[in-house]
Coordinates of C-alpha atoms in Angstrom, one line a residue:
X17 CA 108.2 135.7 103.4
X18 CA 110.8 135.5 106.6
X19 CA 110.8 139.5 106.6
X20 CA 107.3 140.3 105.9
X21 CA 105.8 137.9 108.7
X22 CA 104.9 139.4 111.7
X23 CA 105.5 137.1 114.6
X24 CA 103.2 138.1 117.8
X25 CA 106.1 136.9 120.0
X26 CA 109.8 136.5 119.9
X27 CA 109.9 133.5 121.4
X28 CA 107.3 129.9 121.3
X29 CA 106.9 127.0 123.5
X30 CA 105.2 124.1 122.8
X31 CA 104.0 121.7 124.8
X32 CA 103.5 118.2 123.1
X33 CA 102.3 114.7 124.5
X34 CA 104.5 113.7 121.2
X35 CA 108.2 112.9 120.7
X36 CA 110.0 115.2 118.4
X37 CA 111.9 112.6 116.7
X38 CA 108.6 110.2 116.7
X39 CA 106.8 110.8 113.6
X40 CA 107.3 113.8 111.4
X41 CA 103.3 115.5 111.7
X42 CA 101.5 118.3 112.1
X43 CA 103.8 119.8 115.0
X44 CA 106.8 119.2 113.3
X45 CA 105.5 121.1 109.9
X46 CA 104.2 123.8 111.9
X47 CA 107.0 124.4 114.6
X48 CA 109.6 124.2 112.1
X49 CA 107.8 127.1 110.0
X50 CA 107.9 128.9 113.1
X51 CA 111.3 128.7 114.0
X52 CA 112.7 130.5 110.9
X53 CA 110.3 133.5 112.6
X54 CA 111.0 133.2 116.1
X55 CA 112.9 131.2 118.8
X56 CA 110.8 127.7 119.4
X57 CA 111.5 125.5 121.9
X58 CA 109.6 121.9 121.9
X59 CA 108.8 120.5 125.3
X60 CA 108.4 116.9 125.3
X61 CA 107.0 114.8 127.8
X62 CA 109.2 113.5 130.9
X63 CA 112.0 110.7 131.0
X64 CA 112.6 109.4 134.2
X65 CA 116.1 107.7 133.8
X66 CA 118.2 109.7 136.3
X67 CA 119.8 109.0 139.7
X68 CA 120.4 112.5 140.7
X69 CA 119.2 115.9 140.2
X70 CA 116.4 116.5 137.7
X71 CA 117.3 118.5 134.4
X72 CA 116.4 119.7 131.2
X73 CA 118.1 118.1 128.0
X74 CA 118.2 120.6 125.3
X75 CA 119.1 119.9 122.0
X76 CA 118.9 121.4 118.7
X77 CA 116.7 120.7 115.5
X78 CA 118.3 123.4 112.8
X79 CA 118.3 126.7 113.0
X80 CA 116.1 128.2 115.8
X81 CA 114.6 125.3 117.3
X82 CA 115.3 123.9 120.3
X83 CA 114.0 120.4 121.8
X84 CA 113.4 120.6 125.3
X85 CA 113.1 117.1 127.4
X86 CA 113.0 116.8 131.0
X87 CA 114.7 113.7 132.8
X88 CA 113.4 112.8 136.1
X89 CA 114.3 110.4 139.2
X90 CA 112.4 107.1 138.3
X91 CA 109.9 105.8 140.9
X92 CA 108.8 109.6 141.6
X93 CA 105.2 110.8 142.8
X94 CA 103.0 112.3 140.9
X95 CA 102.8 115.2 143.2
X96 CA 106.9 114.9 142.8
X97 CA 106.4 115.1 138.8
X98 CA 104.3 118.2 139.3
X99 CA 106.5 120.2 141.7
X100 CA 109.7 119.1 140.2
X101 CA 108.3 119.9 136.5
X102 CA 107.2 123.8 138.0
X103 CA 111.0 123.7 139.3
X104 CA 112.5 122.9 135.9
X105 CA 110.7 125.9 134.3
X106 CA 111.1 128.5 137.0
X107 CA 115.0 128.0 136.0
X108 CA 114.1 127.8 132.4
X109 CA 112.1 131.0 132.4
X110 CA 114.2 133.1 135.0
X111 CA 116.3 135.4 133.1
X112 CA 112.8 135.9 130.3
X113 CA 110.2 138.5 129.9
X114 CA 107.4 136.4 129.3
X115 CA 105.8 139.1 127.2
X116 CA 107.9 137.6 124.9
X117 CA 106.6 134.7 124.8
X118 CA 104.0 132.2 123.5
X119 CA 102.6 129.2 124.8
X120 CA 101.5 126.7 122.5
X121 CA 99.4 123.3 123.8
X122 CA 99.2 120.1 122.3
X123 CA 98.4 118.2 126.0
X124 CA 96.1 120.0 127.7
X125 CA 98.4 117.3 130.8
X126 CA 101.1 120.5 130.2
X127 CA 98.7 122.7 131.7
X128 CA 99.4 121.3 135.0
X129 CA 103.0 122.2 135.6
X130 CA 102.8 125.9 133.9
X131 CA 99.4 127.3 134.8
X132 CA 100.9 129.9 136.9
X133 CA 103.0 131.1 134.0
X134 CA 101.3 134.3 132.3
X135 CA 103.1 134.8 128.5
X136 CA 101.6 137.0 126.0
X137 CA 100.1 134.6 124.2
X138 CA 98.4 131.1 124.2
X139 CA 97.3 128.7 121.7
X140 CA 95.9 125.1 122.1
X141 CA 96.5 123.4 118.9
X142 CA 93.8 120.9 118.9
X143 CA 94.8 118.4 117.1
X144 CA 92.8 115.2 118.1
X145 CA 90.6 114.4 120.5
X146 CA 93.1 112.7 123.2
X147 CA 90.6 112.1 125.9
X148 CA 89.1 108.9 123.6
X149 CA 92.7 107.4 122.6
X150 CA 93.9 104.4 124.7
X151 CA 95.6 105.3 128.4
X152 CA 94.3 108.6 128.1
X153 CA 94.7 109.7 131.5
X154 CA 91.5 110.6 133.5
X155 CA 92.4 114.7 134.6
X156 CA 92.8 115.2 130.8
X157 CA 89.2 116.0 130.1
X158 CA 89.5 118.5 133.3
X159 CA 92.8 119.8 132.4
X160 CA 91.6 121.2 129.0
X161 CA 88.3 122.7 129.9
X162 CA 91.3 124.9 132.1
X163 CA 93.3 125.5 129.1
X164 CA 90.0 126.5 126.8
X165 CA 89.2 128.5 129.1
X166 CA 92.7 130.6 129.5
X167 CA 93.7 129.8 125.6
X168 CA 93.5 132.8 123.8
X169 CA 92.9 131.5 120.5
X170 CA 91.8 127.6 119.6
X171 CA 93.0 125.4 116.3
X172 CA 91.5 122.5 115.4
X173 CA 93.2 119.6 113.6
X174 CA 90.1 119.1 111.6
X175 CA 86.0 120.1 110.7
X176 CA 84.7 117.5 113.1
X177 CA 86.7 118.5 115.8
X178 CA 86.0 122.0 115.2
X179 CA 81.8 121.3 115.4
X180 CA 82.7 119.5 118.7
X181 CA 84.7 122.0 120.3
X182 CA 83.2 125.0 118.9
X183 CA 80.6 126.0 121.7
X184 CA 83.6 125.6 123.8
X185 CA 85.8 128.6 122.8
X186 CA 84.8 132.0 121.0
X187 CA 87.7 132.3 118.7
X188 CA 88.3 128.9 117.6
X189 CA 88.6 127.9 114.0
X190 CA 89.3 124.1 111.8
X191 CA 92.6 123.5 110.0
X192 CA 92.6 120.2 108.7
X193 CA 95.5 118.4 107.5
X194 CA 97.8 120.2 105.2
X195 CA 100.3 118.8 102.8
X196 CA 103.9 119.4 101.6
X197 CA 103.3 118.4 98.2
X198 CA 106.6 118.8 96.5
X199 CA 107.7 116.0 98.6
X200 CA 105.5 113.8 98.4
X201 CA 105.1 114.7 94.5
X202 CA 108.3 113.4 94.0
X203 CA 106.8 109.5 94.1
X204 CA 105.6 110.3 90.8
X205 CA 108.8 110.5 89.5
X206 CA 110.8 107.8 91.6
X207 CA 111.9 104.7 89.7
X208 CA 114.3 102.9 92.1
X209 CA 111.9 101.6 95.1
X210 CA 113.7 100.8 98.8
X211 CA 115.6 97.7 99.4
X212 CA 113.0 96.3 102.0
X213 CA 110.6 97.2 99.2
X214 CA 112.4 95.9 96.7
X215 CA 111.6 92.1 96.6
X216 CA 107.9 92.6 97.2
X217 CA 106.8 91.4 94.2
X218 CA 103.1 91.6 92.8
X219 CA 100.2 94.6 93.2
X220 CA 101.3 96.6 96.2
X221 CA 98.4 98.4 98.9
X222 CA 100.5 100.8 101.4
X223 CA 100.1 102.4 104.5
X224 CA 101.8 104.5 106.4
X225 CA 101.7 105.9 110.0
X226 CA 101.2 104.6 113.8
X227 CA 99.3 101.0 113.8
X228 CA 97.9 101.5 117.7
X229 CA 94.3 100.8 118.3
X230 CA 93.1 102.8 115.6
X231 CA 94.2 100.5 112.8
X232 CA 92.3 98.2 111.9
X233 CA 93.7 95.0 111.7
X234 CA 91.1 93.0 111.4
X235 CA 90.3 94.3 108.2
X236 CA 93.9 94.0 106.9
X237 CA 94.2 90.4 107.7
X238 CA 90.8 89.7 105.9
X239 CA 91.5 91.3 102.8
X240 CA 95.2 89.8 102.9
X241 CA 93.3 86.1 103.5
X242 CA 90.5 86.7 101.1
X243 CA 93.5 88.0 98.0
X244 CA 97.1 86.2 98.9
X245 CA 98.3 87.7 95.4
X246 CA 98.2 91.0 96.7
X247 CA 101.0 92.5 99.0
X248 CA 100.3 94.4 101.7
X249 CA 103.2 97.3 102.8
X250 CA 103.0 98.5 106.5
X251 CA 105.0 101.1 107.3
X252 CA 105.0 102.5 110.4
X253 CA 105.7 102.1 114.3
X254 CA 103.2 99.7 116.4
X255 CA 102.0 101.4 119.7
X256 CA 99.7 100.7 122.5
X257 CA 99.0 97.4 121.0
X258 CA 100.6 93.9 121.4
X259 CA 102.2 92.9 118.0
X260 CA 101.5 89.2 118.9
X261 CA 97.7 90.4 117.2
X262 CA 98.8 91.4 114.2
X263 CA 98.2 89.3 111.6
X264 CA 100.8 87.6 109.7
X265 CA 100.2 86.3 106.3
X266 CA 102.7 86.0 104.3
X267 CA 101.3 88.8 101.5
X268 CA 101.8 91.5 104.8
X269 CA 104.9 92.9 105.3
X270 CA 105.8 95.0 108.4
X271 CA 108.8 97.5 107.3
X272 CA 109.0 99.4 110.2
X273 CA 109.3 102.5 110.9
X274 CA 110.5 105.3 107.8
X275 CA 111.9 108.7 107.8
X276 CA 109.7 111.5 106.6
X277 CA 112.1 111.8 103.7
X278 CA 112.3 107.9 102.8
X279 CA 108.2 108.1 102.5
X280 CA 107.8 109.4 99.1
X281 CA 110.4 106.3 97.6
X282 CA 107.9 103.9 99.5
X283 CA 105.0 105.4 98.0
X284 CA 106.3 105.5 94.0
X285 CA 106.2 101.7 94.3
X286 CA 102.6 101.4 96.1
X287 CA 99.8 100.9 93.2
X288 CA 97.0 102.0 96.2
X289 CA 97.5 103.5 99.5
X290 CA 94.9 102.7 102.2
X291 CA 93.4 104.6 105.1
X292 CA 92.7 101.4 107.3
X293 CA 91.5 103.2 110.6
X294 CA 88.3 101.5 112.4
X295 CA 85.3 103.8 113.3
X296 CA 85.6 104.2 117.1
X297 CA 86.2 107.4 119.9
X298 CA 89.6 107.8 118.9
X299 CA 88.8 108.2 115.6
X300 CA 85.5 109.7 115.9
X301 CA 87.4 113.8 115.1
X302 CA 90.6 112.3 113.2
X303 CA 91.6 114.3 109.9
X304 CA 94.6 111.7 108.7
X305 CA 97.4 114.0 107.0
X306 CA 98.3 111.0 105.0
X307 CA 94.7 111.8 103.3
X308 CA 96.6 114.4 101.0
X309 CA 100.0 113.0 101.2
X310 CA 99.1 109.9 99.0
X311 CA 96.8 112.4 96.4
X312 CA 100.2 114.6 96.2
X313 CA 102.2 111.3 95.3
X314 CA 99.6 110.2 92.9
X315 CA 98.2 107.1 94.6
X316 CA 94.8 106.4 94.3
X317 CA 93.2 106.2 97.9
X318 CA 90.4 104.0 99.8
X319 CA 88.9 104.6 103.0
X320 CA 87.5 103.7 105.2
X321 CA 84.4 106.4 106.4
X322 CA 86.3 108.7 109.0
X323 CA 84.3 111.6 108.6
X324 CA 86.7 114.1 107.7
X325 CA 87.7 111.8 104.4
X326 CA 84.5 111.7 103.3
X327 CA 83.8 115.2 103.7
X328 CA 85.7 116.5 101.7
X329 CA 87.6 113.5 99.8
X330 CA 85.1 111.2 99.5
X331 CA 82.2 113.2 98.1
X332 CA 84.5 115.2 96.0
X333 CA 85.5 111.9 94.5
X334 CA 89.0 111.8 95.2
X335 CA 88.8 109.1 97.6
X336 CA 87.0 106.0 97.7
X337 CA 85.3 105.1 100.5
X338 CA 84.4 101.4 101.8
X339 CA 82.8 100.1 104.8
X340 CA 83.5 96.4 105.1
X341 CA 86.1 93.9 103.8
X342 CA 84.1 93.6 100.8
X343 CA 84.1 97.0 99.9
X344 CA 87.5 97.2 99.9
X345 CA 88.2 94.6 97.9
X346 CA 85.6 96.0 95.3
X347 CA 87.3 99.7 95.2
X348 CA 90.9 98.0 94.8
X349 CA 89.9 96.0 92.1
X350 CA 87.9 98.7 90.4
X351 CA 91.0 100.4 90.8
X352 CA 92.9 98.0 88.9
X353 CA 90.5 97.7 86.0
X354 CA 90.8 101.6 85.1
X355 CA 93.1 102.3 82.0
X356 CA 93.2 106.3 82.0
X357 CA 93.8 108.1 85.7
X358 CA 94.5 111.6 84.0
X359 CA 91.1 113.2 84.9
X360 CA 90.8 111.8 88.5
X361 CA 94.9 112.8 88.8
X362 CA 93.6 116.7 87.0
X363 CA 91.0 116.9 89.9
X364 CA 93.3 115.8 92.6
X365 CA 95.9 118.4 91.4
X366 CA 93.5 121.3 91.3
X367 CA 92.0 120.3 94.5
X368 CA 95.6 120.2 96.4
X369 CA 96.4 123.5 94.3
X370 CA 95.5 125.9 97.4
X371 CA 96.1 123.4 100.5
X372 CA 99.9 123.7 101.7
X373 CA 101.6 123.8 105.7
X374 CA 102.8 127.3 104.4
X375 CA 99.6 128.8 104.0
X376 CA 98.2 127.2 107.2
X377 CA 101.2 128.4 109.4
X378 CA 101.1 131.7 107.6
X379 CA 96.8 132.0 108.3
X380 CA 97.5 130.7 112.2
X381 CA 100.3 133.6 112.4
X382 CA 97.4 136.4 111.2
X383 CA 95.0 134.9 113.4
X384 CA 96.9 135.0 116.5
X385 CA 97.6 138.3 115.3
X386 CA 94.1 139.8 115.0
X387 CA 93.7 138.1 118.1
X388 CA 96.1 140.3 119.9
X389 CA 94.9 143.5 118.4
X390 CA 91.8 142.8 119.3
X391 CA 92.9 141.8 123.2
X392 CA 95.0 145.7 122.6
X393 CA 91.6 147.0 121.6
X394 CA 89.5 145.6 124.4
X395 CA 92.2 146.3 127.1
X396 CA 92.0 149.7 126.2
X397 CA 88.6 150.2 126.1
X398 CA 87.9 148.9 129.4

């Protein structure tokens, strides 16, 4: 694959709102697909933690890929940010062709500090709609009708996002969450569950992923009130929210956050995963990866209605889908009544069959391609 993929660039910088080393997601699959192909360098958002000059910490991820993270002078303007982020990549870029090069957005806030840059390429990766999330700052919504407009080619992280972005762009196109599913296939086979994991003893629901103001944890704490011999598995970092509102029965149990490799081990002990999330802006264009990570391990899955779990998941019957505490409650213990999984598992399996982070990196490289040869083709004709 490494020889006969054709990169449109020799090197790729990405600029993410996201922390390398946060949670292990959509950037991270892509971006590390990329790096066997070119040189990638990750460009996180600024730490400001020095006393002297402003620099650029880079450090390594494996073989070609490089994460990039600035470190500023605390108590700095924001006109200060601006001209002293500009000044960190003049020095970065000074000695490149940018020809070479590819810009790739996940903040639309990036476009601030490297508008004036012109590489061959650029691509906003779309992922969510970040303008609805909590702190969202207010020049975001400005900053990426600028980067649509300059963006070569658009990806969305999912169908509704796509239908609410696609008047926006003429070359966009939806890639919903992909899946790596001979890791996460490996819960089926995993006998020896975690140590934290360990002593939870009776029918386990799971989640996995950021509890911010998406989760909903009001839901969580009713079902946990309403069924105390169940045990509810958190997994997961808590941002943007004040842990003093979580809810603390005893049948919920907050492990933290996991390693992308550790996840599988916590799922082979899980009898349901969940998809918690209320219906609000932020995630009115969500498409949770975790959707196909629990089908890959095997784990039956209930919802709640984010549109881009019903459609496809939930009308294909792979998923259930509740509305209200009491759905919930009636899924998982429909769940628990069923004696033979094998069909619903056969349908899962063939439905994952053609869904992989592979074939969506290698279908984003041959888009940005066409996209060039068509940019060749129009250059040349006018």
């Amino acid at each position: 694959m490494k020889q006969s993929l054709e990169m449109p660039t020799k090197n790729l910088i990405c600029f993410s709102h996201l922390r390398w080393d946060f949670v292990f997601q959509r950037p991270q699959h892509l971006l590390t697909r990329f790096s066997a192909h070119a040189h990638v360098y990750y460009m996180e958002e600024p730490i400001f933690d020095v006393k002297d000059d402003a620099y650029l910490h880079l450090s390594t991820r494996g073989q070609g890929l490089t994460v990039v993270v600035p470190h500023l002078k605390a108590g700095m303007s924001a006109c200060e940010v601006h001209n002293t982020l500009i000044a960190l990549l003049d020095k970065f870029f000074q000695n490149s062709d940018l020809q070479d090069w590819t810009f790739w957005y996940y903040t639309p806030m990036a476009l601030s500090f490297s508008d004036k840059y012109k590489p061959k390429f650029i691509v906003y990766d779309c992922m969510d709609e970040l303008s609805a999330f909590k702190f969202a700052p207010e020049e975001l919504i400005t900053l990426e009708r600028r980067l649509l407009a300059k963006a070569d080619l658009v990806f969305t992280g999912g169908h509704s996002l796509y239908e609410s972005k696609k008047q926006q762009h003429s070359n966009i196109h939806p890639f919903p969450s992909s899946i790596d599913k001979a890791h996460f296939a490996q819960a089926r086979s995993v006998e020896k569950q975690p140590a934290d994991q360990q002593h939870i003893v009776g029918k386990k629901l799971g989640f996995y992923g950021v509890i911010d103001e998406r989760f909903d944890i009001e839901l969580i704490g009713n079902m946990a009130t309403l069924r105390p011999d169940w045990q509810f598995v958190l997994i997961g970092p808590v941002v943007k929210i004040d842990e003093a509102i979580l809810p603390r029965n005893k049948n919920i149990h907050y492990l933290g956050q996991k390693s992308y490799n550790e996840l599988p081990g916590y799922l082979a002990g899980w009898d349901i995963a969940l998809i918690p999330f209320q219906l609000n802006e932020s995630t009115r264009f969500i498409s949770p990866t975790k959707t196909p990570e629990y089908l890959a391990a095997g784990k039956p899955v209930i919802s709640t209605p984010i549109r881009d779990v019903v459609k496809p998941y939930g009308i294909k019957k792979l998923v259930h889908i509740a509305s209200s505490c009491d759905e919930f409650i009636e899924a998982i213990e429909s769940e628990f009544s069923k004696q033979d999984t094998s069909e619903w598992l056969a349908e899962v399996d063939e439905f994952l069959n053609d869904i992989s982070w592979d074939q969506t990196f290698e279908t984003m490289v041959r888009h940005m391609n066409a996209t060039l040869n068509s940019n060749k083709k129009i250059s040349i004709a006018s």
